[in-house]
mmCIF file of C-alpha atoms and ligand atoms in Angstrom:
data_model
loop_
_atom_site.group_PDB
_atom_site.id
_atom_site.type_symbol
_atom_site.label_atom_id
_atom_site.label_comp_id
_atom_site.label_asym_id
_atom_site.label_seq_id
_atom_site.Cartn_x
_atom_site.Cartn_y
_atom_site.Cartn_z
ATOM 1 C CA MET A 1 31.701 -56.144 -6.895
ATOM 2 C CA THR A 2 32.593 -59.772 -7.767
ATOM 3 C CA ALA A 3 36.121 -61.678 -6.917
ATOM 4 C CA HIS A 4 37.345 -60.004 -10.269
ATOM 5 C CA ASN A 5 35.959 -56.665 -9.522
ATOM 6 C CA LYS A 6 33.172 -56.690 -11.956
ATOM 7 C CA ILE A 7 29.929 -55.021 -11.050
ATOM 8 C CA PRO A 8 26.818 -57.762 -12.006
ATOM 9 C CA ALA A 9 24.105 -55.741 -13.954
ATOM 10 C CA THR A 10 21.197 -56.987 -15.446
ATOM 11 C CA LEU A 11 20.858 -55.980 -19.627
ATOM 12 C CA ILE A 12 17.313 -55.653 -21.171
ATOM 13 C CA PRO A 13 17.935 -55.351 -25.120
ATOM 14 C CA GLY A 14 14.233 -54.471 -25.187
ATOM 15 C CA ASP A 15 11.722 -53.974 -28.192
ATOM 16 C CA GLY A 16 11.978 -52.057 -31.600
ATOM 17 C CA ILE A 17 15.156 -50.376 -31.729
ATOM 18 C CA GLY A 18 16.106 -51.599 -28.398
ATOM 19 C CA PRO A 19 18.453 -54.220 -29.430
ATOM 20 C CA GLU A 20 20.139 -52.295 -31.864
ATOM 21 C CA ILE A 21 21.263 -49.431 -29.663
ATOM 22 C CA VAL A 22 21.911 -52.005 -27.154
ATOM 23 C CA GLU A 23 24.687 -53.781 -29.148
ATOM 24 C CA SER A 24 25.988 -50.010 -29.800
ATOM 25 C CA VAL A 25 25.970 -49.139 -26.240
ATOM 26 C CA ILE A 26 27.460 -52.089 -25.031
ATOM 27 C CA ALA A 27 30.287 -51.573 -27.729
ATOM 28 C CA ILE A 28 31.071 -48.212 -26.359
ATOM 29 C CA LEU A 29 30.918 -49.485 -22.557
ATOM 30 C CA ASP A 30 33.450 -52.162 -23.712
ATOM 31 C CA ALA A 31 35.732 -49.730 -25.388
ATOM 32 C CA VAL A 32 36.426 -47.963 -22.116
ATOM 33 C CA LYS A 33 36.406 -51.212 -20.336
ATOM 34 C CA ALA A 34 33.272 -50.580 -17.995
ATOM 35 C CA PRO A 35 33.033 -52.803 -14.861
ATOM 36 C CA PHE A 36 29.934 -54.488 -15.722
ATOM 37 C CA GLU A 37 29.006 -58.192 -15.706
ATOM 38 C CA TRP A 38 25.982 -58.306 -17.843
ATOM 39 C CA ASP A 39 23.046 -60.784 -17.113
ATOM 40 C CA LYS A 40 20.940 -60.599 -20.391
ATOM 41 C CA GLN A 41 17.591 -60.851 -19.730
ATOM 42 C CA LEU A 42 13.994 -60.333 -21.521
ATOM 43 C CA ALA A 43 10.876 -57.875 -21.359
ATOM 44 C CA GLY A 44 8.483 -56.562 -23.334
ATOM 45 C CA MET A 45 7.443 -58.001 -26.358
ATOM 46 C CA ALA A 46 10.344 -59.832 -26.716
ATOM 47 C CA GLY A 47 9.431 -61.769 -23.310
ATOM 48 C CA VAL A 48 6.093 -62.426 -24.862
ATOM 49 C CA ASP A 49 7.386 -63.882 -28.281
ATOM 50 C CA ALA A 50 10.162 -65.927 -26.256
ATOM 51 C CA VAL A 51 8.341 -67.046 -23.151
ATOM 52 C CA LYS A 52 4.963 -65.678 -23.484
ATOM 53 C CA ASP A 53 5.521 -63.477 -20.384
ATOM 54 C CA PRO A 54 6.291 -59.623 -20.841
ATOM 55 C CA LEU A 55 7.936 -59.379 -17.414
ATOM 56 C CA PRO A 56 9.254 -63.077 -16.975
ATOM 57 C CA PRO A 57 10.404 -64.089 -13.265
ATOM 58 C CA LYS A 58 13.891 -64.700 -14.026
ATOM 59 C CA THR A 59 14.098 -60.882 -15.085
ATOM 60 C CA ILE A 60 12.643 -59.746 -11.910
ATOM 61 C CA GLU A 61 15.395 -62.178 -9.923
ATOM 62 C CA SER A 62 18.234 -61.036 -12.185
ATOM 63 C CA ILE A 63 17.541 -57.393 -10.998
ATOM 64 C CA ARG A 64 16.595 -58.079 -7.758
ATOM 65 C CA ARG A 65 19.945 -59.737 -7.185
ATOM 66 C CA THR A 66 21.849 -57.335 -9.154
ATOM 67 C CA GLY A 67 20.071 -54.124 -8.090
ATOM 68 C CA LEU A 68 21.125 -52.317 -11.256
ATOM 69 C CA ALA A 69 19.942 -52.233 -14.954
ATOM 70 C CA LEU A 70 20.512 -50.769 -18.230
ATOM 71 C CA LYS A 71 17.376 -51.437 -20.276
ATOM 72 C CA GLY A 72 16.224 -50.945 -23.905
ATOM 73 C CA PRO A 73 12.765 -49.695 -24.468
ATOM 74 C CA LEU A 74 9.697 -51.912 -24.138
ATOM 75 C CA THR A 75 6.724 -51.713 -26.453
ATOM 76 C CA THR A 76 3.384 -51.060 -24.594
ATOM 77 C CA PRO A 77 0.362 -52.412 -26.503
ATOM 78 C CA VAL A 78 -1.821 -49.265 -27.190
ATOM 79 C CA GLY A 79 -5.557 -49.285 -25.462
ATOM 80 C CA GLY A 80 -5.736 -52.804 -24.560
ATOM 81 C CA GLY A 81 -3.002 -55.719 -23.851
ATOM 82 C CA PHE A 82 -0.824 -55.973 -20.780
ATOM 83 C CA LYS A 83 -0.151 -53.402 -18.435
ATOM 84 C CA SER A 84 3.273 -51.239 -19.298
ATOM 85 C CA ILE A 85 6.376 -53.167 -18.294
ATOM 86 C CA ASN A 86 8.163 -49.914 -17.538
ATOM 87 C CA VAL A 87 5.514 -48.839 -14.614
ATOM 88 C CA THR A 88 5.066 -52.519 -13.488
ATOM 89 C CA MET A 89 9.023 -52.373 -12.957
ATOM 90 C CA ARG A 90 8.805 -49.227 -11.147
ATOM 91 C CA GLN A 91 6.565 -50.250 -9.199
ATOM 92 C CA GLU A 92 7.926 -53.671 -8.513
ATOM 93 C CA PHE A 93 11.577 -52.349 -7.361
ATOM 94 C CA GLY A 94 10.263 -48.976 -5.796
ATOM 95 C CA LEU A 95 12.043 -46.886 -8.042
ATOM 96 C CA PHE A 96 10.348 -43.574 -6.960
ATOM 97 C CA ALA A 97 12.478 -41.296 -8.781
ATOM 98 C CA ASN A 98 12.833 -40.737 -12.570
ATOM 99 C CA VAL A 99 15.577 -38.418 -13.356
ATOM 100 C CA ARG A 100 15.652 -36.790 -16.509
ATOM 101 C CA PRO A 101 18.357 -34.522 -17.571
ATOM 102 C CA VAL A 102 19.033 -32.486 -20.724
ATOM 103 C CA LYS A 103 21.963 -30.533 -21.718
ATOM 104 C CA THR A 104 22.851 -29.213 -24.947
ATOM 105 C CA ILE A 105 25.277 -31.011 -26.879
ATOM 106 C CA ILE A 106 25.017 -30.144 -30.401
ATOM 107 C CA HIS A 107 25.348 -25.727 -30.110
ATOM 108 C CA GLY A 108 23.572 -23.386 -32.524
ATOM 109 C CA GLN A 109 20.074 -24.805 -32.276
ATOM 110 C CA ARG A 110 17.300 -22.465 -31.220
ATOM 111 C CA PHE A 111 18.578 -22.987 -27.589
ATOM 112 C CA ASP A 112 21.970 -22.810 -26.629
ATOM 113 C CA ASN A 113 23.280 -23.971 -23.137
ATOM 114 C CA VAL A 114 20.256 -25.936 -21.987
ATOM 115 C CA ASP A 115 21.138 -27.399 -18.900
ATOM 116 C CA LEU A 116 18.571 -28.687 -16.494
ATOM 117 C CA VAL A 117 17.193 -31.726 -14.760
ATOM 118 C CA LEU A 118 13.485 -32.985 -14.491
ATOM 119 C CA PHE A 119 12.659 -35.057 -11.408
ATOM 120 C CA ARG A 120 9.297 -37.054 -11.798
ATOM 121 C CA GLU A 121 7.517 -39.128 -9.337
ATOM 122 C CA ASN A 122 7.485 -42.479 -10.721
ATOM 123 C CA LEU A 123 5.003 -44.623 -8.448
ATOM 124 C CA GLU A 124 1.816 -42.823 -8.325
ATOM 125 C CA GLY A 125 -0.528 -39.995 -9.973
ATOM 126 C CA TYR A 126 -2.778 -41.448 -12.741
ATOM 127 C CA TYR A 127 0.239 -44.030 -13.697
ATOM 128 C CA ALA A 128 -1.134 -45.990 -10.983
ATOM 129 C CA ALA A 129 -3.687 -46.730 -13.730
ATOM 130 C CA MET A 130 -6.863 -47.429 -11.908
ATOM 131 C CA GLU A 131 -9.084 -47.344 -14.624
ATOM 132 C CA HIS A 132 -12.552 -48.666 -15.594
ATOM 133 C CA TYR A 133 -15.544 -48.235 -18.262
ATOM 134 C CA LEU A 134 -19.513 -47.584 -17.263
ATOM 135 C CA PRO A 135 -22.036 -48.372 -19.066
ATOM 136 C CA VAL A 136 -24.278 -45.730 -20.758
ATOM 137 C CA GLY A 137 -27.547 -47.613 -22.658
ATOM 138 C CA ASP A 138 -26.066 -50.226 -24.977
ATOM 139 C CA ASP A 139 -22.487 -48.828 -24.881
ATOM 140 C CA ARG A 140 -20.453 -50.792 -22.368
ATOM 141 C CA HIS A 141 -17.736 -48.100 -22.783
ATOM 142 C CA GLY A 142 -20.277 -45.272 -22.562
ATOM 143 C CA ILE A 143 -18.082 -43.832 -19.834
ATOM 144 C CA ALA A 144 -14.182 -44.044 -18.944
ATOM 145 C CA LEU A 145 -12.584 -43.600 -15.544
ATOM 146 C CA ALA A 146 -9.356 -43.232 -14.043
ATOM 147 C CA SER A 147 -8.582 -42.559 -10.755
ATOM 148 C CA GLY A 148 -5.130 -41.321 -9.530
ATOM 149 C CA PHE A 149 -3.633 -41.091 -5.786
ATOM 150 C CA THR A 150 -0.702 -38.875 -4.446
ATOM 151 C CA SER A 151 0.806 -39.810 -0.992
ATOM 152 C CA ARG A 152 2.379 -37.177 1.120
ATOM 153 C CA THR A 153 5.148 -39.815 1.760
ATOM 154 C CA GLU A 154 6.226 -40.063 -2.063
ATOM 155 C CA CYS A 155 5.522 -36.107 -2.703
ATOM 156 C CA ARG A 156 8.089 -35.342 0.015
ATOM 157 C CA ARG A 157 10.337 -38.119 -1.016
ATOM 158 C CA ILE A 158 10.612 -37.362 -4.620
ATOM 159 C CA ILE A 159 10.809 -33.391 -3.746
ATOM 160 C CA LYS A 160 13.587 -34.062 -1.145
ATOM 161 C CA TYR A 161 15.611 -36.034 -3.482
ATOM 162 C CA ALA A 162 15.405 -33.125 -6.204
ATOM 163 C CA PHE A 163 16.452 -30.608 -3.359
ATOM 164 C CA ASP A 164 19.384 -32.910 -2.197
ATOM 165 C CA TYR A 165 20.321 -33.409 -5.891
ATOM 166 C CA ALA A 166 20.551 -29.734 -5.843
ATOM 167 C CA VAL A 167 22.700 -29.080 -3.225
ATOM 168 C CA LYS A 168 25.230 -32.053 -4.111
ATOM 169 C CA HIS A 169 25.475 -30.901 -7.865
ATOM 170 C CA ASN A 170 25.493 -27.092 -6.978
ATOM 171 C CA ARG A 171 22.103 -26.109 -8.384
ATOM 172 C CA LYS A 172 20.643 -22.970 -7.597
ATOM 173 C CA LYS A 173 16.808 -23.413 -7.623
ATOM 174 C CA VAL A 174 14.074 -26.122 -7.658
ATOM 175 C CA THR A 175 10.946 -25.699 -9.423
ATOM 176 C CA VAL A 176 7.505 -27.424 -8.147
ATOM 177 C CA VAL A 177 5.309 -28.127 -10.990
ATOM 178 C CA HIS A 178 1.743 -28.904 -10.435
ATOM 179 C CA LYS A 179 -1.935 -28.177 -11.502
ATOM 180 C CA ALA A 180 -3.064 -27.105 -7.971
ATOM 181 C CA ASN A 181 -5.493 -24.748 -9.387
ATOM 182 C CA ILE A 182 -7.926 -27.337 -10.545
ATOM 183 C CA LEU A 183 -6.586 -30.796 -9.165
ATOM 184 C CA LYS A 184 -6.595 -29.027 -5.851
ATOM 185 C CA LEU A 185 -6.076 -32.081 -3.693
ATOM 186 C CA LEU A 186 -4.218 -34.642 -5.970
ATOM 187 C CA THR A 187 -1.654 -31.868 -6.782
ATOM 188 C CA GLY A 188 -2.285 -29.575 -4.287
ATOM 189 C CA LEU A 189 -0.610 -32.049 -1.682
ATOM 190 C CA PHE A 190 2.619 -32.081 -3.840
ATOM 191 C CA LEU A 191 2.666 -28.268 -3.830
ATOM 192 C CA GLU A 192 2.039 -28.332 -0.367
ATOM 193 C CA GLU A 193 4.917 -30.919 0.784
ATOM 194 C CA GLY A 194 6.986 -28.757 -2.023
ATOM 195 C CA ARG A 195 6.568 -25.494 0.116
ATOM 196 C CA LYS A 196 7.410 -27.554 3.390
ATOM 197 C CA VAL A 197 10.502 -29.222 1.899
ATOM 198 C CA ALA A 198 11.471 -26.060 0.545
ATOM 199 C CA GLU A 199 11.488 -24.263 3.922
ATOM 200 C CA GLU A 200 14.201 -26.948 4.976
ATOM 201 C CA TYR A 201 16.748 -26.040 2.028
ATOM 202 C CA LYS A 202 16.260 -22.281 2.976
ATOM 203 C CA GLY A 203 19.605 -20.176 2.012
ATOM 204 C CA LYS A 204 20.853 -23.282 0.242
ATOM 205 C CA VAL A 205 18.612 -23.834 -2.711
ATOM 206 C CA GLU A 206 16.028 -21.190 -4.246
ATOM 207 C CA PHE A 207 12.686 -22.514 -4.639
ATOM 208 C CA ASN A 208 9.448 -21.644 -6.615
ATOM 209 C CA ASP A 209 6.176 -23.383 -8.017
ATOM 210 C CA CYS A 210 4.898 -23.062 -11.556
ATOM 211 C CA ILE A 211 1.348 -24.437 -13.108
ATOM 212 C CA VAL A 212 2.193 -27.001 -15.429
ATOM 213 C CA ASP A 213 0.799 -25.383 -18.183
ATOM 214 C CA ALA A 214 2.691 -22.121 -18.004
ATOM 215 C CA CYS A 215 5.753 -24.372 -17.355
ATOM 216 C CA ALA A 216 5.312 -25.955 -20.759
ATOM 217 C CA MET A 217 5.033 -22.341 -22.297
ATOM 218 C CA LYS A 218 7.967 -20.853 -20.445
ATOM 219 C CA LEU A 219 10.155 -23.957 -20.910
ATOM 220 C CA VAL A 220 9.564 -23.428 -25.060
ATOM 221 C CA ILE A 221 9.970 -19.446 -24.454
ATOM 222 C CA ASN A 222 13.180 -19.442 -22.334
ATOM 223 C CA PRO A 223 14.817 -22.588 -20.700
ATOM 224 C CA ALA A 224 17.267 -21.190 -19.155
ATOM 225 C CA GLN A 225 14.810 -19.743 -16.373
ATOM 226 C CA PHE A 226 14.846 -23.375 -14.997
ATOM 227 C CA ASP A 227 17.444 -25.470 -13.088
ATOM 228 C CA VAL A 228 15.911 -28.354 -11.553
ATOM 229 C CA ILE A 229 12.291 -29.206 -11.813
ATOM 230 C CA VAL A 230 10.102 -31.779 -9.854
ATOM 231 C CA THR A 231 6.656 -32.838 -10.733
ATOM 232 C CA THR A 232 4.212 -35.360 -10.814
ATOM 233 C CA ASN A 233 4.108 -38.701 -13.062
ATOM 234 C CA LEU A 234 2.133 -37.710 -15.909
ATOM 235 C CA PHE A 235 3.209 -33.818 -15.983
ATOM 236 C CA GLY A 236 6.831 -35.578 -15.689
ATOM 237 C CA ASP A 237 6.477 -37.862 -18.438
ATOM 238 C CA ILE A 238 4.786 -34.976 -20.780
ATOM 239 C CA LEU A 239 7.651 -32.350 -19.872
ATOM 240 C CA SER A 240 10.559 -34.462 -20.523
ATOM 241 C CA ASP A 241 9.817 -35.268 -24.063
ATOM 242 C CA LEU A 242 9.596 -31.416 -24.133
ATOM 243 C CA THR A 243 12.696 -30.901 -22.645
ATOM 244 C CA SER A 244 14.324 -33.506 -24.738
ATOM 245 C CA GLY A 245 13.018 -31.260 -27.796
ATOM 246 C CA LEU A 246 14.872 -28.418 -26.603
ATOM 247 C CA VAL A 247 18.442 -30.243 -27.244
ATOM 248 C CA GLY A 248 17.324 -32.038 -30.513
ATOM 249 C CA GLY A 249 14.989 -34.681 -29.736
ATOM 250 C CA LEU A 250 14.131 -38.049 -27.869
ATOM 251 C CA GLY A 251 17.527 -39.356 -29.300
ATOM 252 C CA MET A 252 19.286 -37.177 -26.889
ATOM 253 C CA ALA A 253 17.374 -37.790 -23.592
ATOM 254 C CA PRO A 254 18.788 -40.256 -20.920
ATOM 255 C CA GLY A 255 17.049 -41.433 -17.753
ATOM 256 C CA ALA A 256 17.487 -43.134 -14.529
ATOM 257 C CA ASN A 257 14.933 -44.819 -12.216
ATOM 258 C CA ILE A 258 16.116 -44.777 -9.020
ATOM 259 C CA GLY A 259 15.025 -46.527 -5.600
ATOM 260 C CA GLU A 260 16.185 -47.479 -2.557
ATOM 261 C CA HIS A 261 17.590 -51.189 -3.531
ATOM 262 C CA ALA A 262 17.750 -50.982 -7.583
ATOM 263 C CA ALA A 263 18.365 -48.321 -10.323
ATOM 264 C CA ILE A 264 17.345 -48.926 -14.353
ATOM 265 C CA PHE A 265 18.546 -46.949 -16.708
ATOM 266 C CA GLU A 266 16.939 -46.197 -19.904
ATOM 267 C CA ALA A 267 16.348 -43.878 -22.777
ATOM 268 C CA VAL A 268 13.525 -41.808 -22.318
ATOM 269 C CA HIS A 269 12.310 -42.505 -26.024
ATOM 270 C CA GLY A 270 10.316 -45.694 -26.908
ATOM 271 C CA SER A 271 10.816 -48.835 -29.198
ATOM 272 C CA ALA A 272 10.415 -46.503 -32.318
ATOM 273 C CA PRO A 273 8.784 -49.032 -34.358
ATOM 274 C CA ASP A 274 8.665 -46.824 -37.437
ATOM 275 C CA ILE A 275 12.538 -46.974 -37.845
ATOM 276 C CA ALA A 276 13.291 -50.504 -36.105
ATOM 277 C CA GLY A 277 15.606 -52.859 -37.871
ATOM 278 C CA GLN A 278 16.540 -49.931 -40.473
ATOM 279 C CA GLY A 279 19.674 -49.537 -38.689
ATOM 280 C CA VAL A 280 19.380 -45.745 -38.307
ATOM 281 C CA ALA A 281 18.262 -45.319 -34.710
ATOM 282 C CA ASN A 282 20.456 -43.105 -32.362
ATOM 283 C CA PRO A 283 21.861 -44.704 -29.439
ATOM 284 C CA LEU A 284 22.987 -41.398 -27.648
ATOM 285 C CA ALA A 285 20.176 -41.252 -25.255
ATOM 286 C CA LEU A 286 20.684 -44.592 -24.147
ATOM 287 C CA LEU A 287 24.723 -44.188 -24.173
ATOM 288 C CA LEU A 288 23.950 -40.952 -22.142
ATOM 289 C CA ALA A 289 22.089 -43.264 -19.604
ATOM 290 C CA ALA A 290 24.766 -45.668 -19.783
ATOM 291 C CA VAL A 291 26.911 -42.441 -18.712
ATOM 292 C CA MET A 292 24.505 -41.967 -15.820
ATOM 293 C CA MET A 293 24.925 -45.610 -14.718
ATOM 294 C CA LEU A 294 28.773 -45.523 -14.495
ATOM 295 C CA ARG A 295 28.589 -42.176 -12.506
ATOM 296 C CA HIS A 296 25.811 -44.019 -10.283
ATOM 297 C CA VAL A 297 28.541 -46.738 -9.548
ATOM 298 C CA LYS A 298 31.194 -43.936 -8.892
ATOM 299 C CA ARG A 299 33.129 -44.199 -12.253
ATOM 300 C CA ASP A 300 33.334 -40.911 -13.347
ATOM 301 C CA ASP A 301 36.182 -41.422 -14.932
ATOM 302 C CA LEU A 302 34.695 -43.640 -17.286
ATOM 303 C CA ALA A 303 31.529 -41.423 -17.945
ATOM 304 C CA ASN A 304 33.951 -38.271 -18.291
ATOM 305 C CA ARG A 305 35.978 -40.435 -21.199
ATOM 306 C CA ILE A 306 32.667 -41.111 -23.280
ATOM 307 C CA GLU A 307 31.112 -37.659 -22.747
ATOM 308 C CA THR A 308 34.273 -36.350 -24.229
ATOM 309 C CA ALA A 309 34.310 -38.542 -27.083
ATOM 310 C CA ILE A 310 30.682 -37.597 -27.505
ATOM 311 C CA ASP A 311 31.633 -33.626 -27.707
ATOM 312 C CA ASP A 312 34.232 -35.001 -30.262
ATOM 313 C CA ILE A 313 32.079 -36.903 -32.676
ATOM 314 C CA VAL A 314 28.403 -35.597 -32.180
ATOM 315 C CA ALA A 315 28.909 -32.044 -31.096
ATOM 316 C CA SER A 316 31.570 -31.186 -33.751
ATOM 317 C CA GLY A 317 29.250 -32.666 -36.218
ATOM 318 C CA LYS A 318 31.396 -35.478 -37.743
ATOM 319 C CA VAL A 319 29.197 -38.361 -37.035
ATOM 320 C CA ARG A 320 25.463 -37.622 -36.534
ATOM 321 C CA THR A 321 22.215 -39.928 -37.148
ATOM 322 C CA LYS A 322 19.439 -38.881 -39.251
ATOM 323 C CA ASP A 323 16.887 -37.816 -36.151
ATOM 324 C CA LEU A 324 20.130 -35.164 -35.952
ATOM 325 C CA GLY A 325 20.123 -34.237 -39.304
ATOM 326 C CA GLY A 326 23.115 -36.251 -40.362
ATOM 327 C CA HIS A 327 23.521 -39.406 -42.558
ATOM 328 C CA ALA A 328 25.177 -41.728 -40.141
ATOM 329 C CA THR A 329 23.949 -45.129 -39.133
ATOM 330 C CA THR A 330 23.694 -46.543 -35.928
ATOM 331 C CA LYS A 331 26.773 -48.641 -36.991
ATOM 332 C CA ASP A 332 28.633 -45.412 -38.193
ATOM 333 C CA PHE A 333 28.201 -43.971 -34.965
ATOM 334 C CA THR A 334 29.271 -47.042 -32.691
ATOM 335 C CA ALA A 335 32.463 -47.353 -34.888
ATOM 336 C CA ALA A 336 33.388 -43.478 -34.505
ATOM 337 C CA MET A 337 32.942 -43.656 -30.794
ATOM 338 C CA THR A 338 34.821 -47.056 -30.232
ATOM 339 C CA GLN A 339 38.083 -45.778 -32.263
ATOM 340 C CA ALA A 340 37.706 -42.574 -30.695
ATOM 341 C CA LEU A 341 37.922 -44.452 -27.284
ATOM 342 C CA ALA A 342 40.138 -47.060 -28.239
HETATM 343 P P1 NAI B 401 9.176 -43.290 -29.471
HETATM 344 O O1 NAI B 401 9.812 -42.432 -28.575
HETATM 345 O O2 NAI B 401 9.243 -44.841 -29.613
HETATM 346 O O3 NAI B 401 9.248 -42.549 -30.971
HETATM 347 C C1 NAI B 401 8.796 -41.319 -31.271
HETATM 348 C C2 NAI B 401 9.452 -40.673 -32.566
HETATM 349 O O4 NAI B 401 10.900 -40.628 -32.217
HETATM 350 C C3 NAI B 401 9.179 -41.712 -33.517
HETATM 351 O O5 NAI B 401 9.189 -41.042 -34.919
HETATM 352 C C4 NAI B 401 11.047 -42.490 -33.447
HETATM 353 O O6 NAI B 401 11.484 -43.173 -34.718
HETATM 354 C C5 NAI B 401 11.611 -41.296 -33.017
HETATM 355 N N1 NAI B 401 12.718 -41.919 -32.034
HETATM 356 C C6 NAI B 401 12.735 -42.452 -30.674
HETATM 357 N N2 NAI B 401 13.683 -42.804 -30.365
HETATM 358 C C7 NAI B 401 14.488 -42.469 -31.539
HETATM 359 C C8 NAI B 401 16.059 -42.858 -31.664
HETATM 360 N N3 NAI B 401 16.870 -43.564 -30.482
HETATM 361 N N4 NAI B 401 16.713 -42.362 -32.930
HETATM 362 C C9 NAI B 401 15.943 -41.743 -33.702
HETATM 363 N N5 NAI B 401 14.772 -41.814 -33.520
HETATM 364 C C10 NAI B 401 14.104 -41.787 -32.394
HETATM 365 O O7 NAI B 401 7.336 -43.618 -28.953
HETATM 366 P P2 NAI B 401 5.991 -43.979 -29.692
HETATM 367 O O8 NAI B 401 6.317 -44.484 -31.344
HETATM 368 O O9 NAI B 401 5.083 -42.790 -29.412
HETATM 369 O O10 NAI B 401 6.356 -45.356 -28.552
HETATM 370 C C11 NAI B 401 6.466 -46.544 -29.272
HETATM 371 C C12 NAI B 401 6.456 -47.694 -28.341
HETATM 372 O O11 NAI B 401 7.286 -47.742 -27.141
HETATM 373 C C13 NAI B 401 4.984 -47.723 -27.663
HETATM 374 O O12 NAI B 401 4.747 -49.096 -27.010
HETATM 375 C C14 NAI B 401 5.458 -46.957 -26.297
HETATM 376 O O13 NAI B 401 4.509 -47.498 -25.060
HETATM 377 C C15 NAI B 401 7.054 -47.597 -26.018
HETATM 378 N N6 NAI B 401 7.670 -46.519 -25.130
HETATM 379 C C16 NAI B 401 8.433 -46.937 -24.334
HETATM 380 C C17 NAI B 401 9.297 -46.509 -23.417
HETATM 381 C C18 NAI B 401 10.253 -47.164 -22.528
HETATM 382 O O14 NAI B 401 10.422 -48.207 -22.508
HETATM 383 N N7 NAI B 401 10.854 -46.476 -21.415
HETATM 384 C C19 NAI B 401 9.043 -45.023 -23.350
HETATM 385 C C20 NAI B 401 8.551 -44.279 -24.403
HETATM 386 C C21 NAI B 401 7.522 -45.379 -25.227
#
């Protein structure tokens, strides 16, 4: 903390709907007098446009100094262009754990009372992006190759993190999700470490494992059979979009990237270019990420206040954005939340 009891934190508005939802979330954090002292920095296309760099050194220095960031979504060019800045940041700061909780806020949907937390390994697997082409005849891109890797150390670290979380938050079961029947080494090592770690928590937390395709099916049939899921990078990316769909979609799903020396909080969704600039984006996912950030700095009091206001406003159906079946704009949502918290 600084002399005036403020916690320095980096703020990255991001691309597409990023600036709109970040503005909303900052207004709501201001309404509860959240203790953050923001250092606003650029990344993604906003960085390219301003200083021709998707991850400027000033942004890296800021996060290194604060160890804490709230980040809007960043656009990644599909196919060519620069490497994902999200992936680069996770590697730069060793953010090994991607924590993605989903919880029912709006009741009466296909599933009620969904409450699970997905832990995604954040540094390895196919997202290390070692890709290249091999020529076939005249076609220089005749074959595309990707290689992934998993290390015993990182498998153990993320799985242990998930088990520790389960103990601390009174969760009953951890499911290790893999594809060890086919990728016998790449994800077999993950399962092997999962079994070892589970032994250490025997009697405290139940353990089971599940093949990723079966897990996807089971999640959409009965999500209540899962409590904590821990899985590899690619599977975690896909399954966490799926789990967000169980509670109303991407607008409801927050995420935290946690490392030993830094933590970056963000929404699971991307920059939503299809609705950017229209003032209709749902800021809830980023707001829930900010709630996680408040809990991270041990301000559960403020986190609880915001969650209560979300329950009052969104769950009750008073104000909902279009993606949640309502008509409210981003500004309507912000106004309703700030008034409720005033
Ligand atoms: P996306 O998550 O941006 O959008 C998927 C769909 O969900 C779109 O129809 C969008 O309008 C809707 N949506 C997403 N967030 C919403 C919100 N808050 N309120 C209302 N509707 C919302 O995924 P897409 O289109 O595949 O990716 C767009 C860009 O975002 C890409 O460049 C991608 O690489 C990047 N991306 C960045 C992420 C990050 O910064 N952490 C995560 C995922 C994607």
